[in-house]
Amino acid sequence: MTYFRTIGLITKPSDILLADTVRTLLDYLHARNKEVLVDQSAGILLQHTGSAGVCRQEIARRCDLVIVVGGDGTLLHAARSLIDHDVPLLAINRGRLGFLADISPDDMIEKLDKILIGRYIEEHRYLLHAGVVRANKTIADSDACNEVVAHVSGSVRMIELEIYIDGRYVNTLRADGLIVSTPTGSTAYALSGGGPILYPSLQAIVLVPICPHTLTNRPIVVDAASRIEVVLCRENTTPARVSFDGQADVDLIPDDRVIIERKVPTLRLVQPEDYDYFQILRAKLRWG
Amino acid sequence: MTYFRTIGLITKPSDILLADTVRTLLDYLHARNKEVLVDQSAGILLQHTGSAGVCRQEIARRCDLVIVVGGDGTLLHAARSLIDHDVPLLAINRGRLGFLADISPDDMIEKLDKILIGRYIEEHRYLLHAGVVRANKTIADSDACNEVVAHVSGSVRMIELEIYIDGRYVNTLRADGLIVSTPTGSTAYALSGGGPILYPSLQAIVLVPICPHTLTNRPIVVDAASRIEVVLCRENTTPARVSFDGQADVDLIPDDRVIIERKVPTLRLVQPEDYDYFQILRAKLRWG
Amino acid sequence: MTYFRTIGLITKPSDILLADTVRTLLDYLHARNKEVLVDQSAGILLQHTGSAGVCRQEIARRCDLVIVVGGDGTLLHAARSLIDHDVPLLAINRGRLGFLADISPDDMIEKLDKILIGRYIEEHRYLLHAGVVRANKTIADSDACNEVVAHVSGSVRMIELEIYIDGRYVNTLRADGLIVSTPTGSTAYALSGGGPILYPSLQAIVLVPICPHTLTNRPIVVDAASRIEVVLCRENTTPARVSFDGQADVDLIPDDRVIIERKVPTLRLVQPEDYDYFQILRAKLRWG
Amino acid sequence: MTYFRTIGLITKPSDILLADTVRTLLDYLHARNKEVLVDQSAGILLQHTGSAGVCRQEIARRCDLVIVVGGDGTLLHAARSLIDHDVPLLAINRGRLGFLADISPDDMIEKLDKILIGRYIEEHRYLLHAGVVRANKTIADSDACNEVVAHVSGSVRMIELEIYIDGRYVNTLRADGLIVSTPTGSTAYALSGGGPILYPSLQAIVLVPICPHTLTNRPIVVDAASRIEVVLCRENTTPARVSFDGQADVDLIPDDRVIIERKVPTLRLVQPEDYDYFQILRAKLRWG
């Protein structure tokens, strides 16, 4: 049986430090007779391939595996752009281990040898989908791999947010903001904010208040099927915005409602067969 | 349709402050033509009924509702003693609101009026079952509504615990102990230890290290179907024990394994139809 | 002996809810034959006095007591504006108890009866003085009663700050920001950020990282005589600014240095003779 | 000028891993014509010296420097036993860096070369002195380098403690216990309990509640001259004890008062001239 005939390659446009890794990877894949589609955003790296690159849409449509080489930002961006297509992702982290991937440039050939003959596991991670509703109209929406954050913008004053879960009022939060995070995001910003670690496959969402005025406003973990609604209070006078994976921002005005739900479908991550989340935790958090 | 013909009544043996509440309750139930079985541990309160009380087993077998009147300790104890029988529980909290119940002596008649005509909701809470294994033999086991805690005993030195989830090594914890908590317990000791709040119906378990030596040993939330194993390290020299709901203790020796799993079946809690967990959170944690 | 012949009165310009309190206060002081200078910013409230109000400078120069009526913001602002003059402050908190004051509109007459005959204590609180140095030139400076905060501006990404204490390198912080707080500020934003409570008279400064990437970046308490330097790293690309008491902001560019030192002189606070800081803590933090 | 003619040597009795380090050290000191008094508790290591060892009292009386080789426990014990004598301490940490010492066996000769010709700094750390008062009689007392802890003993239930500072009531704490820590201890147990780091020379004491029931019971930092009183509540039914540096324990009964004050005199620590506390923090807490 043959695994992964057509492979997409996405990498950070301008990072020339990645060039060697990507060239090695391309040579390796070509030697294996794989058809490789390089994302057009790869820029300078495309000179090596002699091609102009293809658009993200074509990659999503034609590939049966997409390899992403880069840091957390590149990975999160690629995941969001491919989530609506049924294509698995394999992440190679630049330099240091990441929470999403435990393949590094150093061991990528060894790991790929096994993955390309089917010795891998497929892990499913859910994303969030969030819409910003103003006067009953959705004015913006986005997916998020890690977290959706409603937060103060350009000030150290608190904002006031009303939180609802499945239509029921939870509380009115006075804080720097609120992080609504997936298990994937629970080791990112949410952890810095005092949230717990959620095991990646757990079907749960965690709400982490950022520097809340009321000290008992602790993180809350709810079912991933919950519908979370975060409303900027009418009385709020501090500039506020909502952010998706820390990469796209929308300014909020009072009465705006941010509605957050689990995204369907889920992200398919290809992991080495010896993938061990706890080992990554131990390494990243320097346990023991 | 008639709801709840035979009703059990469990209350804290020696707490005479509860006597009035219990008498009012008995009169009310008798006026409604309910058969009431009073738990023999009710002691002095039984004089009012003119009966000798029945054993817990008979209550569990014959009743189609058990009302528990008391504090958190009484509730947790009753829940554990009834969990293996398919009988729903209704909790009346002594004086102040509890996380398990939002019926107080003051409003119990009003709420019961509705509950006894079927206007209630049934909530399911899962318990934990834990066994202590020494040299491949289970030397003790117990259920827990709130949490199982492995902890230092009678000293301020750290103990060393190895943690495994579903057979996979997580880390070696040096700490005062480890709390393994249900969602129900997440607002009890686990919250004091720095854990998150888990929504009661969430199928998840949270592991909260108590004063860990390594500051990055943060709470971890895993699926409730996980098998958690906590091993007292061979090198550990500090006295340690394991505790179930803070009520039953077993001393541990090095190499002892505490195995913790979700209990089947679940606890059936009868709640008023307007039951609102977030309202309880707001009141108990003094939000806003 | 006569205490406090000439008394200044500062209140929030447009808050008409305070009008009654201020009128009662003015009548009381006039009945006591005190000369009262009303701050010109009192606006609408001045109609009652038939005067045009005097400038803050004149208040500071001529008064031997200044009464400030308002919320935390008004208090902090007044304190900063009077700190360079040797005039004691008496704070009356609008409605609810504040950390700086335990006099409320309800008990102000009773407390003033005693204070005006000398039955009071004078408490000293130190402020911070901070300067922003760009290319060896101080481009801005300000005092702060509560805290100086270097923080991200209008984004959820981290900023990078180098911290020095008395010229010695402490660490490079990746976080939402850093709070440098007085004991007075330790119950304000610093507490929300996870900092400890510092007893008001303690000669110490606390540095509290806001949502630090490295979980071991814990709050540090140093001597109040320390010189704290916070440098926005050269590589930092996220917009950042520095804020004084959450009221005045200065945008930072890479290599900017914020230099923070204890202000001389200190703030003189007039407190009722039965002033009890722990009672305020218990009330504000709802202990017990 | 000659520094340190007579040098005491204290090491952990039975730790044979330290034998090589200690022998190297003895040879080095003898080669420098120092008179070396070895603590009699050094046990097996004394065979090398051909002497019987001297008692701790004689070391304290005759030496003008005492070198302690061992882990944190050995150091804390030695510090307490020498504090009432005016003799400086030099700590060599076994294997890994400690918060008290940044001399390791690997670099000890290099550092001693400089220290013995006067190139060192003397750092002063204060200790705590605590007494346990029962029915107006002091039934036990002890010094503590790191912390005095009142804590639950052999159970997971909370104890109830009344806290007083300088005779004024602070609050009634329901918790696993209370840590009263010096700056030296602030990076030990107090840090695990959620306390801040106190710079070593800061004249402050920090009170850190252990897993408090009330989430707003946060660490409090007070002046080192404060008199702290911790009373086990009359109603308390959970076994409790007080512990000094985690090494000596005294069982408490209701109404017992633990009175904690700064010890006079202070501990004199000899540190290398390039001693840098922040460097130790960065290394131990793995910053950056």
PDB file of N, CA, C and O in Angstrom, chain A residues 5 27 38 48 55 69 77 90 120 129 147 168 170 173-174 187 194 211 230 242:
ATOM      1  N   ARG A   5       0.785  10.087  -1.797  1.00  0.00           N
ATOM      2  CA  ARG A   5       1.402  10.265  -3.117  1.00  0.00           C
ATOM      3  C   ARG A   5       1.756  11.722  -3.390  1.00  0.00           C
ATOM      4  O   ARG A   5       2.839  12.042  -3.865  1.00  0.00           O
ATOM      5  N   ASP A  27      14.470  17.280  -1.508  1.00  0.00           N
ATOM      6  CA  ASP A  27      15.287  16.231  -2.138  1.00  0.00           C
ATOM      7  C   ASP A  27      14.815  14.850  -1.684  1.00  0.00           C
ATOM      8  O   ASP A  27      14.692  13.925  -2.483  1.00  0.00           O
ATOM      9  N   VAL A  38       4.595  23.006  -3.699  1.00  0.00           N
ATOM     10  CA  VAL A  38       5.108  23.973  -2.734  1.00  0.00           C
ATOM     11  C   VAL A  38       4.184  25.187  -2.687  1.00  0.00           C
ATOM     12  O   VAL A  38       3.790  25.716  -3.726  1.00  0.00           O
ATOM     13  N   HIS A  48      14.654  27.029  -5.614  1.00  0.00           N
ATOM     14  CA  HIS A  48      15.241  25.705  -5.594  1.00  0.00           C
ATOM     15  C   HIS A  48      14.421  24.708  -6.405  1.00  0.00           C
ATOM     16  O   HIS A  48      14.952  23.801  -7.029  1.00  0.00           O
ATOM     17  N   CYS A  55      -1.221  27.768  -5.191  1.00  0.00           N
ATOM     18  CA  CYS A  55      -1.965  28.475  -4.143  1.00  0.00           C
ATOM     19  C   CYS A  55      -2.411  27.490  -3.060  1.00  0.00           C
ATOM     20  O   CYS A  55      -2.458  26.277  -3.267  1.00  0.00           O
ATOM     21  N   VAL A  69       6.625  23.385   7.748  1.00  0.00           N
ATOM     22  CA  VAL A  69       7.905  23.576   8.415  1.00  0.00           C
ATOM     23  C   VAL A  69       7.961  25.002   8.946  1.00  0.00           C
ATOM     24  O   VAL A  69       7.847  25.952   8.172  1.00  0.00           O
ATOM     25  N   HIS A  77      -1.212  29.152  11.511  1.00  0.00           N
ATOM     26  CA  HIS A  77      -1.771  29.754  10.310  1.00  0.00           C
ATOM     27  C   HIS A  77      -2.120  28.680   9.275  1.00  0.00           C
ATOM     28  O   HIS A  77      -3.207  28.692   8.677  1.00  0.00           O
ATOM     29  N   LEU A  90       1.377  17.418   8.756  1.00  0.00           N
ATOM     30  CA  LEU A  90       2.533  16.935   9.494  1.00  0.00           C
ATOM     31  C   LEU A  90       3.401  18.152   9.791  1.00  0.00           C
ATOM     32  O   LEU A  90       3.784  18.891   8.888  1.00  0.00           O
ATOM     33  N   TYR A 120       2.523   5.531  11.430  1.00  0.00           N
ATOM     34  CA  TYR A 120       2.228   6.809  12.085  1.00  0.00           C
ATOM     35  C   TYR A 120       0.877   6.705  12.763  1.00  0.00           C
ATOM     36  O   TYR A 120       0.153   5.732  12.561  1.00  0.00           O
ATOM     37  N   HIS A 129     -14.384  28.043  16.316  1.00  0.00           N
ATOM     38  CA  HIS A 129     -14.846  29.016  15.338  1.00  0.00           C
ATOM     39  C   HIS A 129     -15.527  30.145  16.101  1.00  0.00           C
ATOM     40  O   HIS A 129     -16.360  29.895  16.965  1.00  0.00           O
ATOM     41  N   GLU A 147      -6.548  29.722  20.691  1.00  0.00           N
ATOM     42  CA  GLU A 147      -7.451  30.448  21.580  1.00  0.00           C
ATOM     43  C   GLU A 147      -8.062  31.656  20.908  1.00  0.00           C
ATOM     44  O   GLU A 147      -7.500  32.237  19.991  1.00  0.00           O
ATOM     45  N   ARG A 168     -26.747  30.538  29.216  1.00  0.00           N
ATOM     46  CA  ARG A 168     -26.906  30.867  30.627  1.00  0.00           C
ATOM     47  C   ARG A 168     -25.812  31.815  31.099  1.00  0.00           C
ATOM     48  O   ARG A 168     -24.638  31.624  30.805  1.00  0.00           O
ATOM     49  N   VAL A 170     -23.046  33.414  33.179  1.00  0.00           N
ATOM     50  CA  VAL A 170     -22.027  32.908  34.113  1.00  0.00           C
ATOM     51  C   VAL A 170     -21.610  34.003  35.091  1.00  0.00           C
ATOM     52  O   VAL A 170     -21.792  33.881  36.292  1.00  0.00           O
ATOM     53  N   LEU A 173     -17.232  39.757  34.157  1.00  0.00           N
ATOM     54  CA  LEU A 173     -15.808  39.712  34.462  1.00  0.00           C
ATOM     55  C   LEU A 173     -15.192  41.088  34.293  1.00  0.00           C
ATOM     56  O   LEU A 173     -15.358  41.717  33.255  1.00  0.00           O
ATOM     57  N   ARG A 174     -14.498  41.553  35.307  1.00  0.00           N
ATOM     58  CA  ARG A 174     -13.664  42.759  35.174  1.00  0.00           C
ATOM     59  C   ARG A 174     -12.216  42.294  35.199  1.00  0.00           C
ATOM     60  O   ARG A 174     -11.753  41.770  36.206  1.00  0.00           O
ATOM     61  N   THR A 187      -1.552  24.933  26.514  1.00  0.00           N
ATOM     62  CA  THR A 187      -0.140  25.056  26.905  1.00  0.00           C
ATOM     63  C   THR A 187       0.489  26.339  26.365  1.00  0.00           C
ATOM     64  O   THR A 187       1.703  26.517  26.481  1.00  0.00           O
ATOM     65  N   GLY A 194      -2.609  31.262  33.867  1.00  0.00           N
ATOM     66  CA  GLY A 194      -2.969  30.521  35.064  1.00  0.00           C
ATOM     67  C   GLY A 194      -3.924  29.362  34.807  1.00  0.00           C
ATOM     68  O   GLY A 194      -4.446  28.765  35.745  1.00  0.00           O
ATOM     69  N   CYS A 211      -5.778  38.318  34.642  1.00  0.00           N
ATOM     70  CA  CYS A 211      -5.664  39.297  35.739  1.00  0.00           C
ATOM     71  C   CYS A 211      -7.030  39.798  36.202  1.00  0.00           C
ATOM     72  O   CYS A 211      -7.296  41.002  36.173  1.00  0.00           O
ATOM     73  N   VAL A 230     -19.333  35.913  24.722  1.00  0.00           N
ATOM     74  CA  VAL A 230     -18.628  36.924  25.500  1.00  0.00           C
ATOM     75  C   VAL A 230     -19.090  38.286  24.995  1.00  0.00           C
ATOM     76  O   VAL A 230     -18.899  38.609  23.819  1.00  0.00           O
ATOM     77  N   VAL A 242     -10.872  41.632  20.046  1.00  0.00           N
ATOM     78  CA  VAL A 242     -10.829  40.181  20.121  1.00  0.00           C
ATOM     79  C   VAL A 242      -9.747  39.698  19.166  1.00  0.00           C
ATOM     80  O   VAL A 242      -9.517  40.286  18.108  1.00  0.00           O
TER      81      VAL A 242
END
